[in-house]
Coordinates of C-alpha atoms in Angstrom, one line a residue:
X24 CA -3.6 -21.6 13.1
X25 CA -3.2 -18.0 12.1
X26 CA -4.7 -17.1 8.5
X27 CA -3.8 -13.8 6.7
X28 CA -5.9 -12.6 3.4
X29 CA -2.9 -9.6 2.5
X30 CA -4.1 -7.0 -0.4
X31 CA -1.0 -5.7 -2.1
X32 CA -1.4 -1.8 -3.4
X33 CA -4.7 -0.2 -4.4
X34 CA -3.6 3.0 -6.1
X35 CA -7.3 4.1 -6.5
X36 CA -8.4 1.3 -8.2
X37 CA -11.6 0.7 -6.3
X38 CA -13.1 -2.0 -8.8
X39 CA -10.5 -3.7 -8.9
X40 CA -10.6 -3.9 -4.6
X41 CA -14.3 -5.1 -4.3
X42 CA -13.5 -7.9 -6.7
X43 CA -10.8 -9.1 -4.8
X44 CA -12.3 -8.8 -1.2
X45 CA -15.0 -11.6 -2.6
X46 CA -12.0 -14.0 -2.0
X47 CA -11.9 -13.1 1.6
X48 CA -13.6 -15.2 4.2
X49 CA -14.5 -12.2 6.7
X50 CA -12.4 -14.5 9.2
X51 CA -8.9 -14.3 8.4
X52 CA -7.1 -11.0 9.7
X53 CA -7.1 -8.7 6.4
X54 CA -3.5 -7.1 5.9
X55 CA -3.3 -4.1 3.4
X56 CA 0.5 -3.1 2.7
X57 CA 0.1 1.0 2.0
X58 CA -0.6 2.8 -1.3
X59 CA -4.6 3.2 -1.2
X60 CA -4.3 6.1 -2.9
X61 CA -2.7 8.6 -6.0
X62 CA -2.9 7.7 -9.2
X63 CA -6.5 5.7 -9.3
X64 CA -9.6 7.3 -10.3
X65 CA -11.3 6.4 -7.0
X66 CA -9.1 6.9 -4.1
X67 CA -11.6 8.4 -1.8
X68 CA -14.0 5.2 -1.9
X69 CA -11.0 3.2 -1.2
X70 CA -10.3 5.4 1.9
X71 CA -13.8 5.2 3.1
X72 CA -14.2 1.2 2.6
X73 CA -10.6 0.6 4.1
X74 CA -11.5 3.0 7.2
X75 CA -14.2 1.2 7.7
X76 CA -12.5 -2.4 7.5
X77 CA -10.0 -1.2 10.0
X78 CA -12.7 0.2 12.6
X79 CA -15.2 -2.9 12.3
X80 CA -13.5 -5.4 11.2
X81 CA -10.0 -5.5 12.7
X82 CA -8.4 -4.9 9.8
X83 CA -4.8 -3.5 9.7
X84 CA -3.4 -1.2 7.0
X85 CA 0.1 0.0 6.8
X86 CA 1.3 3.5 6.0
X87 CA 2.7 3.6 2.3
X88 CA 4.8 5.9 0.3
X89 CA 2.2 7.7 -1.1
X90 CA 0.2 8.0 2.1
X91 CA 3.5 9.5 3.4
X92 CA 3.5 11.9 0.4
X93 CA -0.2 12.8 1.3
X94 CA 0.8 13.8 4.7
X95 CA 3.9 15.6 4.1
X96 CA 1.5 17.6 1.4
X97 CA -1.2 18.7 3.9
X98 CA 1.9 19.5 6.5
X99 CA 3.8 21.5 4.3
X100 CA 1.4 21.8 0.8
X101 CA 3.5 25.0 -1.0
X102 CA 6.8 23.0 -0.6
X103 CA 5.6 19.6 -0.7
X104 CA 2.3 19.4 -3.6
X105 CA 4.8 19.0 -6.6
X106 CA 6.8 16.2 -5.4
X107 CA 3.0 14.7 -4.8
X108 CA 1.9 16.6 -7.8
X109 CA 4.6 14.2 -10.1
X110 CA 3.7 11.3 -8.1
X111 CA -0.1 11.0 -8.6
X112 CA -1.6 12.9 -5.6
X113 CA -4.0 15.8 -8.2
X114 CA -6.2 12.0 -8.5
X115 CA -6.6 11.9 -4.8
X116 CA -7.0 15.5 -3.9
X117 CA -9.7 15.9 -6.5
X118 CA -11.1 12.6 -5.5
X119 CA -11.7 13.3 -2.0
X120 CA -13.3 17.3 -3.1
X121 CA -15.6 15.1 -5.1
X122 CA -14.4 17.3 -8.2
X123 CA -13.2 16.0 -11.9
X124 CA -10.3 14.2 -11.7
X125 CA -8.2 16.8 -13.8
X126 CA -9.8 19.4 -12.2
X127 CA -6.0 22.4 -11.5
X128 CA -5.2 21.7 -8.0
X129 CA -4.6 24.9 -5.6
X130 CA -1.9 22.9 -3.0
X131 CA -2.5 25.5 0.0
X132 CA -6.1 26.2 -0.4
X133 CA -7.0 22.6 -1.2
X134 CA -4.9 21.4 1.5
X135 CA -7.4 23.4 3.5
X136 CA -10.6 21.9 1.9
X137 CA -9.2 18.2 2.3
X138 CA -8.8 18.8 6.3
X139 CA -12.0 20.3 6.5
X140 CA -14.3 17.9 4.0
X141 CA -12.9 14.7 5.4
X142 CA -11.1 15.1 8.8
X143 CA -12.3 11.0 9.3
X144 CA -10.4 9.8 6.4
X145 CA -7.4 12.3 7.0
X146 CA -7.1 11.3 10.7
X147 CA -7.4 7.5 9.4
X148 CA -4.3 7.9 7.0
X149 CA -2.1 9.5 9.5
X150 CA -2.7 6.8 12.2
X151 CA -1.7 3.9 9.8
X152 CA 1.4 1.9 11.3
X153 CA 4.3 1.1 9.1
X154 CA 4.8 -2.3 10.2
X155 CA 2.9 -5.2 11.3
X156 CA 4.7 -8.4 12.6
X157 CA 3.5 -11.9 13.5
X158 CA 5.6 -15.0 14.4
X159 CA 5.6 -16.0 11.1
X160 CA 5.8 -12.9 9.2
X161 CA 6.7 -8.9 8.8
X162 CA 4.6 -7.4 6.7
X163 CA 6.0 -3.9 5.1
X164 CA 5.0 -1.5 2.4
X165 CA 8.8 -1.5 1.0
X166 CA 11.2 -2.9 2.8
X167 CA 13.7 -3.2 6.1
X168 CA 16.9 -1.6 6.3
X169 CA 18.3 -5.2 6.1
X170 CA 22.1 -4.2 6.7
X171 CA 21.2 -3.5 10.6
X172 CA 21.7 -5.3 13.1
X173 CA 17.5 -5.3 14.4
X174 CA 15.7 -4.6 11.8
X175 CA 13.1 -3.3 13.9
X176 CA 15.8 0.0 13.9
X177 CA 14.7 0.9 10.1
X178 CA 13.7 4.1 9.6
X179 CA 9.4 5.0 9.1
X180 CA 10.8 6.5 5.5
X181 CA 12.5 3.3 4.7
X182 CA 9.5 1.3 6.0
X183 CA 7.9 3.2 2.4
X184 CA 10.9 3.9 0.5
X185 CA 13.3 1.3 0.2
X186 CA 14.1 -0.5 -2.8
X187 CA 17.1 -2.1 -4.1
X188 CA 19.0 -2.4 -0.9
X189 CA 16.2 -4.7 0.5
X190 CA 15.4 -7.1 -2.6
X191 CA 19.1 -7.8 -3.1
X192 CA 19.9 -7.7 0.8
X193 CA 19.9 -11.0 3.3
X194 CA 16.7 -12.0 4.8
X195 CA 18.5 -12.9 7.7
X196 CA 15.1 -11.9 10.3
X197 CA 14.0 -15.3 10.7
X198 CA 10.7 -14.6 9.0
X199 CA 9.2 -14.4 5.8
X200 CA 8.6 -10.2 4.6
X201 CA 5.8 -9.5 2.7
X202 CA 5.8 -6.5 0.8
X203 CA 4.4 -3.9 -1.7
X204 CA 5.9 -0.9 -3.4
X205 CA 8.4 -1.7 -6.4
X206 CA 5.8 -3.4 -8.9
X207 CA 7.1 -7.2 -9.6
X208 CA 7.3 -6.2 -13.6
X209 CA 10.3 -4.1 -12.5
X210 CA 11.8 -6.8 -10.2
X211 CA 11.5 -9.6 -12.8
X212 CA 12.6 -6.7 -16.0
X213 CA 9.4 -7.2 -17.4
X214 CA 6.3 -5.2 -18.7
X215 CA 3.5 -4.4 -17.0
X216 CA 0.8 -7.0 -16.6
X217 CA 2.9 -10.1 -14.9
X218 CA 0.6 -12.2 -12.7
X219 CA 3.6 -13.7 -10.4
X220 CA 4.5 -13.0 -7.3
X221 CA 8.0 -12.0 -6.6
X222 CA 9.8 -14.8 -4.3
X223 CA 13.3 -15.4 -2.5
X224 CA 14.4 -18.6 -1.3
X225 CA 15.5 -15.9 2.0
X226 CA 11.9 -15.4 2.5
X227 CA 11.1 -12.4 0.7
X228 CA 7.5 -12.0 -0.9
X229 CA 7.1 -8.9 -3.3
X230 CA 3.6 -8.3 -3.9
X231 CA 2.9 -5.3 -5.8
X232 CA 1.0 -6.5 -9.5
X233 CA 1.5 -3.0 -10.3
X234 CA -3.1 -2.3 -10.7
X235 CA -2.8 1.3 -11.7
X236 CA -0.3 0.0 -14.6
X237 CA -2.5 -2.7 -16.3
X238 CA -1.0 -4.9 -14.0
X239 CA -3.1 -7.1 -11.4
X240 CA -4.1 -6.3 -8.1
X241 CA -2.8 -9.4 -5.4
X242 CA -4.5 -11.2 -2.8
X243 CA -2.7 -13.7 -0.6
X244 CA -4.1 -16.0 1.9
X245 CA -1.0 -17.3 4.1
X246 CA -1.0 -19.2 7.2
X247 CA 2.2 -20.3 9.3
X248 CA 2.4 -22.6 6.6
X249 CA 3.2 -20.8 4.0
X250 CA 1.2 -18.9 0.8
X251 CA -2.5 -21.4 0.8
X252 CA -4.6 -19.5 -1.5
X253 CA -2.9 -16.7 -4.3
X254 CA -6.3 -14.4 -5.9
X255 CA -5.5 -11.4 -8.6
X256 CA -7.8 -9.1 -10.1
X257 CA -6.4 -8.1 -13.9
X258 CA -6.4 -4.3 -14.4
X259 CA -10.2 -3.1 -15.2

C-alpha cells in the first residue's frame, strides 16, 4: 500500500521543518505542497534541504504562490519586486545573499546576484510541478478550478492562487485534494494558532497551520486508507 508523509507550507521556517521530518520514516514518498520560501527567516536552508530531498530521495515538491512570485521577480524584477516586496520575498532575497534579513533590497541588481550566487537552488524552484496525483489523491498548493469539466484543465496560476472558489466548490474528482495556501485559521474564522486540519465530507484536506503566523507547521502520513498518522510543529 502506498504511504504519503505530506508537509504543508514552510515559509522559511527551517526549525520548525527539521522537527517535523523526525516523524518521517525515510520510506514513505515525502510530498511538499509549495511555499518554502518568503516570509521565514531561513528560506535559503529550506531550499537547500528540500533540493536535496528531491534529488536523493525522491521527494516531490510542488510549485507554490510564492515560488511563482519568486520567478515572476527574477523574470521581470523592476515590475514584479513590489508585488513580492508586500508579500514577503526581501526575507528570501536576503536569505539566499547570505545578508541581514532587513538588509534594502535593489530588485534588478539583486535579481542578478540571486541567479549568479545560487543558480542550483534557482533552477530547482523553477522546475517544481504544480500538481501531483495518485489514485487516491491530488495534491495541490491551492486549489482546482472545480467548476470544469477535467480538472486537470486548471490553470498553473490557479494551481497557486485559488481560494474561495475551490473550498466552497464540489469535490466531484473522485479523489481526495490535499492542499496548502489559505491558512486553516482563515477557513475555520479563527486566529492564528489552530492545530486542526481543515476537512470536507467531498474530500477536501486544507493543510496550511499557517507556521510563519504562530500557527503550526503539518505533517500527514496518509495511505489509500485515509489520514494514519497527523504530526504538527507549534510555531518556534
Amino acid at each position: 500500500m502506498s504511504k504519503y508523509f505530506v508537509i504543508g507550507d514552510v515559509h522559511g521556517k527551517f526549525g520548525m521543518l527539521q522537527e517535523l521530518l523526525k516523524y518521517w520514516d525515510g520510506t514513505s514518498q515525502l510530498v511538499f505542497l509549495g511555499d518554502l520560501i518568503d516570509r521565514g527567516e531561513d528560506s535559503r536552508s529550506v531550499l537547500t534541504l528540500v533540493c536535496d530531498l528531491v534529488k536523493n530521495h525522491n521527494t516531490i515538491c510542488l510549485a507554490g504562490n510564492h515560488e511563482h512570485m519568486f520567478k515572476a521577480w527574477l523574470d521581470n524584477p523592476s515590475e514584479c519586486y513590489d508585488h513580492y516586496r508586500r508579500n514577503g520575498g526581501d526575507t528570501t532575497i536576503n536569505s539566499l545573499l547570505g545578508r541581514p534579513l532587513n538588509t534594502n533590497v535593489k530588485a534588478i541588481a539583486d535579481a542578478q546576484r540571486v541567479r549568479e550566487t545560487c543558480p542550483n537552488l534557482v533552477e530547482f524552484i523553477y522546475s517544481l510541478p504544480y500538481v501531483y496525483e495518485t489514485n487516491k489523491y491530488i495534491f495541490v498548493h491551492a486549489g482546482l478550478d472545480l467548476k470544469l469539466a477535467d480538472w486537470h484543465d486548471t490553470s498553473d496560476y490557479d494551481k497557486v492562487w485559488i481560494r474561495q472558489p475551490f473550498h466552497s466548490g464540489q469535490n466531484k474528482t473522485g479523489k481526495t485534494i490535499v492542499f496548502g495556501h489559505t491558512p486553516t485559521f482563515y477557513l475555520f474564522g479563527e486566529r492564528p494558532g489552530t492545530e486542526k486540519l481543515w476537512q470536507t465530507a467531498d474530500g477536501k484536506i486544507g493543510m496550511d497551520g499557517g507556521a510563519v503566523y504562530g500557527g503550526v507547521l503539518h505533517g500527514l502520513l496518509l495511505d489509500d486508507e485515509g489520514i494514519r498518522e497527523r504530526h504538527f510543529i507549534r510555531y518556534i
